[in-house]
Short mmCIF file of C-alpha atoms in Angstrom, two decimals:
data_model
loop_
_atom_site.label_atom_id
_atom_site.label_comp_id
_atom_site.label_asym_id
_atom_site.label_seq_id
_atom_site.Cartn_x
_atom_site.Cartn_y
_atom_site.Cartn_z
CA MET A 1 33.84 173.91 15.02
CA SER A 2 35.42 176.94 14.22
CA ALA A 3 38.35 178.56 15.60
CA ASN A 4 36.34 181.49 16.26
CA LYS A 5 33.56 179.53 17.60
CA ALA A 6 35.99 177.98 19.94
CA ALA A 7 37.63 180.94 20.85
CA ARG A 8 34.45 182.39 21.93
CA ILE A 9 33.15 179.52 24.15
CA GLY A 10 36.24 179.26 25.89
CA GLU A 11 36.26 183.16 26.77
CA GLU A 12 32.66 183.05 28.10
CA VAL A 13 32.96 179.80 30.21
CA TRP A 14 35.99 181.73 31.68
CA LYS A 15 34.25 184.71 32.03
CA THR A 16 31.36 182.99 33.75
CA ARG A 17 31.81 179.03 35.03
CA ILE A 18 35.04 179.13 36.86
CA ASP A 19 36.32 179.79 40.00
CA LYS A 20 39.19 181.94 39.81
CA VAL A 21 42.27 181.00 41.53
CA ASN A 22 45.90 183.28 42.48
CA ALA A 23 47.80 182.63 39.18
CA GLU A 24 51.16 183.52 41.63
CA LEU A 25 50.07 180.86 43.71
CA VAL A 26 49.76 178.52 41.14
CA THR A 27 53.22 179.50 39.73
CA LEU A 28 54.67 179.59 43.09
CA THR A 29 52.99 175.86 44.15
CA TYR A 30 54.08 174.20 41.24
CA GLY A 31 57.75 175.84 41.47
CA SER A 32 57.69 174.10 44.70
CA ILE A 33 56.83 170.67 43.64
CA VAL A 34 59.33 171.05 40.68
CA ALA A 35 62.27 172.34 42.96
CA GLN A 36 61.14 169.27 45.31
CA LEU A 37 60.98 167.23 43.01
CA CYS A 38 64.65 167.89 41.59
CA LYS A 39 65.78 167.46 44.78
CA ASP A 40 64.22 164.42 45.62
CA MET A 41 65.81 162.95 41.90
CA GLU A 42 69.42 164.27 42.93
CA GLY A 43 69.20 166.40 40.33
CA ASP A 44 68.20 163.63 37.62
CA TYR A 45 66.31 166.01 35.18
CA LEU A 46 65.13 163.17 32.97
CA GLU A 47 63.60 161.52 35.79
CA VAL A 48 61.89 164.62 36.83
CA ASN A 49 60.67 165.02 33.54
CA LYS A 50 59.18 161.37 33.54
CA GLN A 51 57.25 162.44 36.89
CA LEU A 52 55.89 165.73 36.19
CA GLU A 53 54.59 164.08 32.95
CA LYS A 54 53.25 161.42 34.87
CA MET A 55 51.85 163.99 37.68
CA GLY A 56 49.84 165.83 34.72
CA TYR A 57 48.41 162.48 33.03
CA ASN A 58 46.97 161.51 36.65
CA ILE A 59 45.33 164.89 36.43
CA GLY A 60 44.44 164.82 33.16
CA LEU A 61 42.44 161.74 33.54
CA ARG A 62 39.62 163.98 36.19
CA LEU A 63 40.20 167.36 34.64
CA ILE A 64 38.22 166.12 31.10
CA GLU A 65 35.65 165.43 33.61
CA ASP A 66 35.39 169.10 35.04
CA PHE A 67 36.18 170.52 31.25
CA LEU A 68 33.34 168.38 29.91
CA ALA A 69 31.01 169.74 32.69
CA LYS A 70 31.75 172.86 32.24
CA THR A 71 31.50 173.51 28.73
CA ASN A 72 28.96 171.50 27.52
CA MET A 73 31.39 170.01 24.50
CA GLY A 74 30.48 166.97 22.57
CA LYS A 75 32.42 164.93 20.57
CA CYS A 76 35.49 166.74 18.24
CA ALA A 77 34.83 165.77 14.42
CA ASN A 78 38.52 165.40 13.62
CA PHE A 79 42.17 166.39 15.43
CA ARG A 80 42.00 169.85 13.75
CA GLU A 81 39.05 170.66 15.99
CA THR A 82 40.58 168.76 18.64
CA ALA A 83 43.25 170.95 18.58
CA GLU A 84 41.32 173.95 18.25
CA THR A 85 39.34 173.02 21.70
CA ILE A 86 42.40 172.35 23.47
CA SER A 87 44.08 175.63 22.60
CA LYS A 88 40.91 177.85 22.95
CA ILE A 89 38.79 176.43 25.32
CA GLY A 90 40.82 173.95 27.19
CA PHE A 91 44.04 176.26 28.06
CA LYS A 92 41.69 179.22 28.39
CA VAL A 93 39.59 177.54 30.73
CA PHE A 94 42.33 176.22 33.21
CA LEU A 95 45.09 178.77 32.84
CA ASN A 96 43.44 181.60 30.82
CA ILE A 97 45.88 181.47 28.16
CA THR A 98 45.41 180.46 24.32
CA PRO A 99 48.46 178.79 22.84
CA THR A 100 48.66 179.05 19.00
CA VAL A 101 48.05 175.72 16.49
CA THR A 102 50.35 175.67 13.99
CA ASN A 103 52.56 173.42 12.51
CA TRP A 104 50.54 170.73 11.13
CA THR A 105 51.91 168.10 9.22
CA THR A 106 50.52 167.08 5.79
CA ASP A 107 49.07 163.66 7.27
CA GLY A 108 46.92 166.15 10.18
CA LYS A 109 48.06 163.97 12.58
CA GLN A 110 50.73 166.11 14.31
CA PHE A 111 50.61 170.06 15.32
CA SER A 112 52.26 172.47 17.49
CA LEU A 113 51.16 174.44 20.26
CA ILE A 114 53.21 177.87 20.76
CA PHE A 115 53.38 179.24 24.32
CA GLU A 116 52.83 183.27 23.75
CA GLU A 117 53.03 183.10 27.38
CA ASN A 118 53.17 180.60 30.18
CA PRO A 119 51.36 181.05 33.69
CA LEU A 120 53.75 177.86 35.20
CA ALA A 121 57.23 179.89 34.37
CA ASP A 122 56.53 183.03 35.39
CA PHE A 123 59.31 184.08 38.19
CA VAL A 124 61.32 180.78 37.14
CA GLU A 125 65.09 180.63 36.23
CA LEU A 126 66.56 176.92 35.62
CA PRO A 127 69.02 175.91 37.91
CA ASP A 128 72.56 176.97 36.76
CA ASP A 129 74.07 173.62 36.75
CA GLY A 130 75.04 173.42 33.16
CA ARG A 131 72.87 170.37 32.64
CA ALA A 132 68.88 171.85 33.80
CA GLN A 133 69.19 173.66 30.35
CA ASN A 134 69.39 170.87 28.34
CA GLU A 135 67.65 167.98 30.37
CA LEU A 136 64.61 169.53 32.11
CA TRP A 137 61.59 170.67 30.96
CA TYR A 138 60.06 172.43 33.27
CA SER A 139 55.78 172.40 32.29
CA ASN A 140 56.13 169.17 31.49
CA LEU A 141 53.15 168.34 33.48
CA LEU A 142 51.76 170.11 30.92
CA CYS A 143 52.31 167.03 28.14
CA GLY A 144 50.76 164.86 30.74
CA VAL A 145 47.38 166.68 31.49
CA LEU A 146 46.83 166.52 27.51
CA ARG A 147 47.91 163.06 27.35
CA GLY A 148 45.74 162.09 30.12
CA SER A 149 42.55 164.25 28.89
CA LEU A 150 42.83 162.92 25.52
CA GLU A 151 43.26 158.98 26.54
CA MET A 152 39.78 159.79 28.27
CA VAL A 153 38.03 160.54 25.26
CA GLN A 154 39.59 158.15 23.19
CA MET A 155 42.53 159.57 22.00
CA GLN A 156 46.66 158.15 22.07
CA VAL A 157 48.76 161.15 21.64
CA ASP A 158 52.42 161.92 22.27
CA ALA A 159 52.99 164.99 23.76
CA HIS A 160 56.53 166.91 24.38
CA PHE A 161 57.97 170.03 24.54
CA VAL A 162 60.59 171.08 21.94
CA ASN A 163 61.72 174.79 22.98
CA ASP A 164 61.00 176.73 25.83
CA VAL A 165 62.17 180.18 26.40
CA LEU A 166 63.56 178.72 29.89
CA ARG A 167 66.37 177.16 28.23
CA GLY A 168 66.78 179.99 26.08
CA ASN A 169 64.68 179.27 22.66
CA GLU A 170 62.29 182.39 21.52
CA VAL A 171 59.07 180.44 21.93
CA THR A 172 57.64 177.74 23.79
CA GLU A 173 56.73 174.95 21.77
CA MET A 174 55.12 171.83 22.64
CA ARG A 175 54.27 169.08 19.62
CA VAL A 176 51.29 167.37 19.98
CA THR A 177 50.94 163.75 17.50
CA LEU A 178 48.02 161.60 17.31
CA VAL A 179 49.21 158.05 17.97
CA ARG A 180 45.77 156.56 17.23
CA ILE A 181 41.96 156.50 18.02
CA ILE A 182 41.28 154.53 20.95
CA ASP A 183 38.58 151.87 19.93
CA ASP A 184 35.54 151.52 22.51
CA GLU A 185 37.28 148.30 24.07
CA LEU A 186 35.45 146.18 26.77
CA PRO A 187 37.91 145.08 29.67
CA PRO A 188 39.32 141.39 28.97
CA GLY A 189 36.49 139.31 31.08
CA GLU A 190 33.82 141.51 30.49
CA ASP A 191 31.74 140.30 27.67
#
């Protein structure tokens, strides 16, 4: 599927098949969750990152079903097509944004998503405690969502942020790496 076709599908699904939620409500609710995690973890931002990723993973496990039902998407032909689908359809459908797919490795197993906008990070300032700027990945939930969603369609990936405007970087960048294609395996004892 071409990038243009993916963009058209994402736009059409966003306009016609999605119940809209107020973006400010999502932003404020997510901000409350992150703030509570920071409090509960007593400022252990590395643990907050893990918890956000874990929450996102569990969301992704379920979100993929909704995505497939709304888009009627078939299986992607390769990892590049998967990247375009994530960017132009997945993020469009659920967050009404379209991050740019770039920085492919020569083996085609790793790319970056560059976020020009990130609705989760609107109205946000990281705590000024000398550590959050270096340790907290505020939108780490998104990494988990990608990991969980792609695992359900037989792709094991690693996703992590390498830059964030909240940390003073010029752009927000997530790196996504294909670890392996998961074979259709029956659980042990289910022959």
